[in-house]
Structures are given as C-alpha cells and as structure tokens.
mmCIF file with all atom_site columns, C-alpha atoms in Angstrom:
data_model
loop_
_atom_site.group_PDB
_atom_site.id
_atom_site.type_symbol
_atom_site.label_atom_id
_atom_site.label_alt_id
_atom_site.label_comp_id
_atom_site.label_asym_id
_atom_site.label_entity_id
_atom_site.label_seq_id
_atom_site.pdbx_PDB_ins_code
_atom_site.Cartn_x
_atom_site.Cartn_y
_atom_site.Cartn_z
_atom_site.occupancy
_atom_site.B_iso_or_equiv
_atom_site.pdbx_formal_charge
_atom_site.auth_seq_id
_atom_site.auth_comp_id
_atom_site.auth_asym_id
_atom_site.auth_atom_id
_atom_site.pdbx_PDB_model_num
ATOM 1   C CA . UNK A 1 1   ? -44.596 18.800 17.394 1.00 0.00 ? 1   UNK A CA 1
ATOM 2   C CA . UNK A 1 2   ? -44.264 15.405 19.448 1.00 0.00 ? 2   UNK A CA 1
ATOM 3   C CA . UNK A 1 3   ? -41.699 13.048 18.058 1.00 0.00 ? 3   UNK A CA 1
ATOM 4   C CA . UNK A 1 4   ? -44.859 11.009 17.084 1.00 0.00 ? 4   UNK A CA 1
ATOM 5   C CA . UNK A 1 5   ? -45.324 13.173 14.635 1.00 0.00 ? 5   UNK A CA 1
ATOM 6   C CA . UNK A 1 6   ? -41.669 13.796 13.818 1.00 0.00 ? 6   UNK A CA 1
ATOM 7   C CA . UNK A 1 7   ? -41.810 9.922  12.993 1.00 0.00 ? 7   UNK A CA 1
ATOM 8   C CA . UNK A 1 8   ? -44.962 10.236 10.548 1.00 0.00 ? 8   UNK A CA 1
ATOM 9   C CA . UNK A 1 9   ? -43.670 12.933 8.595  1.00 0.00 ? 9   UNK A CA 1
ATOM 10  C CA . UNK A 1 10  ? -43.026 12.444 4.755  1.00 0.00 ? 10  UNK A CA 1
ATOM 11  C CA . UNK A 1 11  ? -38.939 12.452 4.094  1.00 0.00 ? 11  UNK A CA 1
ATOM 12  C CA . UNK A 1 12  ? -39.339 15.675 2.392  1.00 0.00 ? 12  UNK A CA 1
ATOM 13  C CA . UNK A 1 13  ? -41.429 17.183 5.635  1.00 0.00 ? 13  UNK A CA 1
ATOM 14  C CA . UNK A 1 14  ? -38.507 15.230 7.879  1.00 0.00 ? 14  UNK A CA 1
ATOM 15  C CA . UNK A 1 15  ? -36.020 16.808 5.838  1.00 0.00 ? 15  UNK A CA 1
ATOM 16  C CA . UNK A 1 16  ? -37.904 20.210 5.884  1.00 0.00 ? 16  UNK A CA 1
ATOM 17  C CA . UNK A 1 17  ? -38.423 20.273 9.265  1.00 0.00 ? 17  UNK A CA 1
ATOM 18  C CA . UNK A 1 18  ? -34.658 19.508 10.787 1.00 0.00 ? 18  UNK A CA 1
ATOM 19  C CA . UNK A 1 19  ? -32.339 20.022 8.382  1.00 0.00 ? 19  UNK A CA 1
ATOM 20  C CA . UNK A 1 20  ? -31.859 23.609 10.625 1.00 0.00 ? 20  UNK A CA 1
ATOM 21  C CA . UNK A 1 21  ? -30.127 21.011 13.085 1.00 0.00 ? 21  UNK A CA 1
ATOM 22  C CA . UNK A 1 22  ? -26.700 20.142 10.929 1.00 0.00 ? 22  UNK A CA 1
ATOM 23  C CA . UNK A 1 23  ? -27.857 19.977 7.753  1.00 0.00 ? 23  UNK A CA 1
ATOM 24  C CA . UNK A 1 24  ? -30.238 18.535 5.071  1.00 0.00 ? 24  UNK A CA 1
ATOM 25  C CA . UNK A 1 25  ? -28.162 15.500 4.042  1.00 0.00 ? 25  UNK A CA 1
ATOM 26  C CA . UNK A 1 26  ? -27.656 14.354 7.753  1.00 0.00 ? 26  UNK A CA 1
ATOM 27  C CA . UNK A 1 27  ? -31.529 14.759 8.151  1.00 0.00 ? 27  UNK A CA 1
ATOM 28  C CA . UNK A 1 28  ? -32.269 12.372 5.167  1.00 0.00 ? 28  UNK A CA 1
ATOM 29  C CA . UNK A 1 29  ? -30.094 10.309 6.174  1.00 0.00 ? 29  UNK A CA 1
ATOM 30  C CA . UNK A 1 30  ? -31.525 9.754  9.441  1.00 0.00 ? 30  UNK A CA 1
ATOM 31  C CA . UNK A 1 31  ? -34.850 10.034 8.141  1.00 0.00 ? 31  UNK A CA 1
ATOM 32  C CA . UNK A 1 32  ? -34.572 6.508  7.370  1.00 0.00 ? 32  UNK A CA 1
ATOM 33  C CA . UNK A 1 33  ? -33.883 5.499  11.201 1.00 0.00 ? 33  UNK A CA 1
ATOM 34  C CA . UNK A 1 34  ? -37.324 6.154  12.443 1.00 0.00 ? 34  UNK A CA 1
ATOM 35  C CA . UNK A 1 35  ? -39.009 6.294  14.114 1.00 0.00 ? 35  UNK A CA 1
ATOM 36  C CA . UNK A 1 36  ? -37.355 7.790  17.307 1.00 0.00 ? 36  UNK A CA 1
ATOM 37  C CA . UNK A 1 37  ? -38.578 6.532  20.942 1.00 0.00 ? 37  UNK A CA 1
ATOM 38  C CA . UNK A 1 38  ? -37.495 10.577 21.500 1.00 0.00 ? 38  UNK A CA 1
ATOM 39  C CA . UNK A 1 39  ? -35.764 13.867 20.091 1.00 0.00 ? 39  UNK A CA 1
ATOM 40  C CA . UNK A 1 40  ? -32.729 13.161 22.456 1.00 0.00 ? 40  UNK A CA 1
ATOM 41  C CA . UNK A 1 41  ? -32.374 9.492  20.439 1.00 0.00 ? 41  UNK A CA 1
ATOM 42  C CA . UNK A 1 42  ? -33.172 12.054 17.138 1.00 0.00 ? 42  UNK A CA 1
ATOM 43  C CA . UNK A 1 43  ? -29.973 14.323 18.106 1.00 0.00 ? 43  UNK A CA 1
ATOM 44  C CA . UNK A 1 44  ? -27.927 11.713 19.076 1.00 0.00 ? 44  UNK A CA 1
ATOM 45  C CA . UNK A 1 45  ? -28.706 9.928  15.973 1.00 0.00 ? 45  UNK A CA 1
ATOM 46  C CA . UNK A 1 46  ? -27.523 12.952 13.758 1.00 0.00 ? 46  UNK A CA 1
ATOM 47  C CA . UNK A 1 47  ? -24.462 13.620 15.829 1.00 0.00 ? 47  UNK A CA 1
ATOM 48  C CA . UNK A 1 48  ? -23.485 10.150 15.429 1.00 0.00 ? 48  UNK A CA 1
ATOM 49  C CA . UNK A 1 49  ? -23.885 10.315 11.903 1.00 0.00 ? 49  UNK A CA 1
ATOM 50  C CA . UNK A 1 50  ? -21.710 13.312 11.623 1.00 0.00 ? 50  UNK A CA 1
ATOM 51  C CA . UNK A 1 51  ? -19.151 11.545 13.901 1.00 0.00 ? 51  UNK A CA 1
ATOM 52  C CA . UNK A 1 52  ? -18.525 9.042  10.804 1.00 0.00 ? 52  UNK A CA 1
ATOM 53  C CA . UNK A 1 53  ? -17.187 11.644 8.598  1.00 0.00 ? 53  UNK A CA 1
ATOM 54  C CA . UNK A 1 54  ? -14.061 11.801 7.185  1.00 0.00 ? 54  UNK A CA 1
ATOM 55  C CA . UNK A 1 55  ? -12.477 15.138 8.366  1.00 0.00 ? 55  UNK A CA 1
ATOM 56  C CA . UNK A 1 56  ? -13.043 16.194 4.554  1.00 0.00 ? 56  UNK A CA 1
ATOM 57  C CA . UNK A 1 57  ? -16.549 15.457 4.767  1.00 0.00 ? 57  UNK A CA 1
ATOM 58  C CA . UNK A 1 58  ? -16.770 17.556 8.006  1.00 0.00 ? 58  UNK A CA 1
ATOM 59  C CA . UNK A 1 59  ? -15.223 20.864 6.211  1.00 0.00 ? 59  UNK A CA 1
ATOM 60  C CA . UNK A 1 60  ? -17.466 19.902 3.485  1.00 0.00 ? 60  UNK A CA 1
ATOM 61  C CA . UNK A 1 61  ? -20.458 20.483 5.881  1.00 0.00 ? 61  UNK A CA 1
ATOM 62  C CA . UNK A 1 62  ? -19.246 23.374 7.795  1.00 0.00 ? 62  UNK A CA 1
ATOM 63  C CA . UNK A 1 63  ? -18.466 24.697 4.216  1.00 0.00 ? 63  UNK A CA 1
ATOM 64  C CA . UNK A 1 64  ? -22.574 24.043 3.922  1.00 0.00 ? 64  UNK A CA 1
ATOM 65  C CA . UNK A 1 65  ? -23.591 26.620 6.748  1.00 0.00 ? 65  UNK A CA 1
ATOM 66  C CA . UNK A 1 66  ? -25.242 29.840 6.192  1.00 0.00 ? 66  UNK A CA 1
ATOM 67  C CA . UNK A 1 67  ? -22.921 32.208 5.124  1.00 0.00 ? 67  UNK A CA 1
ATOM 68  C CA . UNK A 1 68  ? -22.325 34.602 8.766  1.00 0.00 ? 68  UNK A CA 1
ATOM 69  C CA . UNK A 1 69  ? -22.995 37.881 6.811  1.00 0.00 ? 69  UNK A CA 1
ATOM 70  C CA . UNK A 1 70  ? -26.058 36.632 5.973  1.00 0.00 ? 70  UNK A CA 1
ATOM 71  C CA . UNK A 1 71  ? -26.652 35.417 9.441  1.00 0.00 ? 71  UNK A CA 1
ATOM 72  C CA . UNK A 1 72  ? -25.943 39.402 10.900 1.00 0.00 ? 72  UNK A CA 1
ATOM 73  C CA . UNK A 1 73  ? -27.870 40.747 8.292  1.00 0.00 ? 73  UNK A CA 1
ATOM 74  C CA . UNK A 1 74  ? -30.912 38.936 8.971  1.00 0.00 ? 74  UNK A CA 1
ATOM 75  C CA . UNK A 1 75  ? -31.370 37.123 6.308  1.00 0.00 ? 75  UNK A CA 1
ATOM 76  C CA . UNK A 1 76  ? -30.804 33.969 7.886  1.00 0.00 ? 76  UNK A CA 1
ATOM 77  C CA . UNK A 1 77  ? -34.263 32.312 8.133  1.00 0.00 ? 77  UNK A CA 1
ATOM 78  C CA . UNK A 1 78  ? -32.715 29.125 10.447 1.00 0.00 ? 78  UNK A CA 1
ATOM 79  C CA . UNK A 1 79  ? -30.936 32.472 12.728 1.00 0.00 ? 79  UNK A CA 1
ATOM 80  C CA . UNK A 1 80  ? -34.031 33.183 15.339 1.00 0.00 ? 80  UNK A CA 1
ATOM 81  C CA . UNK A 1 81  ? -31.768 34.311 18.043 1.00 0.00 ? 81  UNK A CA 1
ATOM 82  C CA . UNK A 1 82  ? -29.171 36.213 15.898 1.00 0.00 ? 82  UNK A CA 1
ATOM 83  C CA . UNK A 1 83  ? -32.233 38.909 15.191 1.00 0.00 ? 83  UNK A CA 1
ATOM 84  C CA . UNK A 1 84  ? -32.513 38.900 18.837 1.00 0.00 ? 84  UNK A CA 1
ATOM 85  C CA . UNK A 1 85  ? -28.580 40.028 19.268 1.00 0.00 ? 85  UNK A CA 1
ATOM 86  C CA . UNK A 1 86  ? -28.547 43.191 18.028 1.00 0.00 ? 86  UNK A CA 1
ATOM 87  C CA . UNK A 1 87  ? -26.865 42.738 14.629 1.00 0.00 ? 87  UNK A CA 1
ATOM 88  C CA . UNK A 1 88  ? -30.211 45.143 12.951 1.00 0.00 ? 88  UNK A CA 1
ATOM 89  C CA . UNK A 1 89  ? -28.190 47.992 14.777 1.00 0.00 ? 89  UNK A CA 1
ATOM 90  C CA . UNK A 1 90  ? -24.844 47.727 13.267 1.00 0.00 ? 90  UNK A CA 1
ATOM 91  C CA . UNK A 1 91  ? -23.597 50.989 12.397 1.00 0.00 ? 91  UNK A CA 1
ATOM 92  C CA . UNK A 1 92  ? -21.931 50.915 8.445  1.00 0.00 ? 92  UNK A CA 1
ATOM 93  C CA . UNK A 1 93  ? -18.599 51.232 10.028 1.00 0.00 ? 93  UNK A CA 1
ATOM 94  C CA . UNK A 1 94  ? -19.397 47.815 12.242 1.00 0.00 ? 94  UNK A CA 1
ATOM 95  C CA . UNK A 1 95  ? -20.358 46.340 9.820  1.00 0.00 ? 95  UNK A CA 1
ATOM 96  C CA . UNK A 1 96  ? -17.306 46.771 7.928  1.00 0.00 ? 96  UNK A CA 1
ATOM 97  C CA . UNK A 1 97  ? -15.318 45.350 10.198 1.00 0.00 ? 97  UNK A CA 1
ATOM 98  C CA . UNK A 1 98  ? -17.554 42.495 11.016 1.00 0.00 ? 98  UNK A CA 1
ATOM 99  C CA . UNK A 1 99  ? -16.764 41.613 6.749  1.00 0.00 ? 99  UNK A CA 1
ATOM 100 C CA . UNK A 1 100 ? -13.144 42.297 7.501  1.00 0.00 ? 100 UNK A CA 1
ATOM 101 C CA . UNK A 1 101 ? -12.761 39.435 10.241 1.00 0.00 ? 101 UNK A CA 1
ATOM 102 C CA . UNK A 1 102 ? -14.920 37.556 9.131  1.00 0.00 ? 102 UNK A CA 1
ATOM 103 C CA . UNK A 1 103 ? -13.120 37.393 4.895  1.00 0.00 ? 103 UNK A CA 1
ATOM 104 C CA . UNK A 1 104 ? -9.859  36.634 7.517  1.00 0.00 ? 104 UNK A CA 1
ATOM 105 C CA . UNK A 1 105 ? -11.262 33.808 8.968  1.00 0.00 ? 105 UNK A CA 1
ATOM 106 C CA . UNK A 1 106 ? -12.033 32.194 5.859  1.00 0.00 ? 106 UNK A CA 1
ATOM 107 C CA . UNK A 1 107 ? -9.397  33.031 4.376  1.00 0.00 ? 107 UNK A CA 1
ATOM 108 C CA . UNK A 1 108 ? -7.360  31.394 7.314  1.00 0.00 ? 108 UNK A CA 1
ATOM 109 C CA . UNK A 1 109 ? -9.690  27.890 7.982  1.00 0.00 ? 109 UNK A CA 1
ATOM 110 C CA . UNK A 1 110 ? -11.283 28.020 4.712  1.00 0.00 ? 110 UNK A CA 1
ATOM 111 C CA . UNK A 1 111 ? -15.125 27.620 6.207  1.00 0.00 ? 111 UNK A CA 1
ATOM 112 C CA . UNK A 1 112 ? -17.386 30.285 7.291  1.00 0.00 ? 112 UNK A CA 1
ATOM 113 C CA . UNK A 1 113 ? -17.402 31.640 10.920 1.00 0.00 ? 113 UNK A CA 1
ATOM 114 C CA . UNK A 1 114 ? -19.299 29.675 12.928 1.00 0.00 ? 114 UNK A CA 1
ATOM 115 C CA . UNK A 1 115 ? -21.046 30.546 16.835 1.00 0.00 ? 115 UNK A CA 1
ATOM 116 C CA . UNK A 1 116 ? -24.108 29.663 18.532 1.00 0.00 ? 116 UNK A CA 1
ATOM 117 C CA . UNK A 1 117 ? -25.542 32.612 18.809 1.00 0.00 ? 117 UNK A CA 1
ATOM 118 C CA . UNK A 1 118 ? -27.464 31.828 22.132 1.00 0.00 ? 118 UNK A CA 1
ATOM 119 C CA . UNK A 1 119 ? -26.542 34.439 25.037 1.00 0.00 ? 119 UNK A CA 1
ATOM 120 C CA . UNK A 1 120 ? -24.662 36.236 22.560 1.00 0.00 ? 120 UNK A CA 1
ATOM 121 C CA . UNK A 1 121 ? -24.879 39.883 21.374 1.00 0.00 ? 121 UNK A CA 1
ATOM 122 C CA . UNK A 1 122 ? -22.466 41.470 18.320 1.00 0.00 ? 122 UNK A CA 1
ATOM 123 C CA . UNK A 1 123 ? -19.691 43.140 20.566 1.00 0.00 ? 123 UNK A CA 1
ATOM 124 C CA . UNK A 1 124 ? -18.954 39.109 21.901 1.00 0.00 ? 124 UNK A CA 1
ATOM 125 C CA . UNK A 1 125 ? -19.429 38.110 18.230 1.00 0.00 ? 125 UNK A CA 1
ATOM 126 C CA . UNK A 1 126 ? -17.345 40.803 17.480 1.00 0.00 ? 126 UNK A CA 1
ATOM 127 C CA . UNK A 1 127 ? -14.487 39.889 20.058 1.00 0.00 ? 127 UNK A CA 1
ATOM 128 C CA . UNK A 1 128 ? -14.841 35.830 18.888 1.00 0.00 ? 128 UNK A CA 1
ATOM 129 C CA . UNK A 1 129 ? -14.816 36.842 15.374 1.00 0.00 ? 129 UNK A CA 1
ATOM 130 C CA . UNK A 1 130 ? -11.668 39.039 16.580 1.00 0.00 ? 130 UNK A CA 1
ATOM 131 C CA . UNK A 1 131 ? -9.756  36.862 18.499 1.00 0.00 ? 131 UNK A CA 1
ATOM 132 C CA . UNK A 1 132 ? -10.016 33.774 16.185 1.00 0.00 ? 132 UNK A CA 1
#
C-alpha cells in the first residue's frame, strides 16, 4: 500500500489498517492529519501525538496492548514475528513460568509486559521477562 492510498482510505479503513502501530485512538486521531507526503511523516505524526500525553494517559495506553500471554500463545493477530520466535514450542512447564513473571511484572508496573519481538526468541523473552 503507497501512502497515496493510506491517504484515501475511509477513517474506519485508516483506523483498521494502523491501529497495529500504537493503537486505535492515536490512529483516528491522526486520521484527520492527512494526507501524509510519506509513512515516515505518518510515524512521526503518531509518536508526536503520543508525546502529548499525560503520563496517565501513557499507562492508560500501554494498559491497551495485547495482553503478552496472548501474544506467546499465538493468538495475537497484530504478533507476526512472535509466531516466528518459537513460543508454539513452549513446553507446559515454560509456560508456567512465562505466567509467573509475567503476573510479577504487572503486579509490580501495573501494565502488561511489553518487547518488540524482532530478533527475539522465548529464552531472551524469557531472560527480559526475568530480569525486569
């Protein structure tokens, strides 16, 4: 899809379409800055629109992401590289402790764990998860 078409797109197709990015509120909201000379100016846009949060509204959104669980059991549809990491594989016992860290973690910054899953695979999940 060229931006061009990015820029013709209904607000429900805009929304549809990059919401994956931060979130679906940030993508209506930008929705009504188009159209975009490129997707760099697209990114930047949402970025910057994130950047005027209060820190509330930021926890808010994180608190908005797929739940990680979800993410290692597949059943992520926005998580294309997380079913390329391995996570199908996890043994019961791994997976245990992958619900262990992760209920810790939220239990400690009160949002989901959260990792770019890019060049990742579950044992340095595991040791992120871990270590945070």
């Amino acid at each position: 899809m060229t931006i061009h078409d990015a820029n013709v797109l209904t607000r429900e197709e805009f929304v549809s379409t990059f919401r994956w990015i931060f979130e679906h509120s940030i993508a209506e909201q930008v929705s009504e800055l188009r159209p975009f000379p490129s997707y760099q100016f697209l990114h930047h846009a949402m970025k910057k629109r994130v950047k005027k949060y209060t820190i509330e509204e930021r926890v808010a959104l994180l608190q908005t992401l797929p739940d990680f669980i979800e993410t290692i059991r597949g059943q992520n549809p926005y998580n294309y590289v997380g079913k390329q990491s391995g996570f199908r594989s996890l043994t019961p016992r791994e997976y245990k402790k992958f619900i262990a860290y992760h209920n810790k973690y939220i239990k400690k910054f009160g949002f989901p764990f959260i990792i770019a899953m890019r060049g990742h695979n579950k044992q340095s999940v595991y040791e992120a998860l871990k270590r945070d």
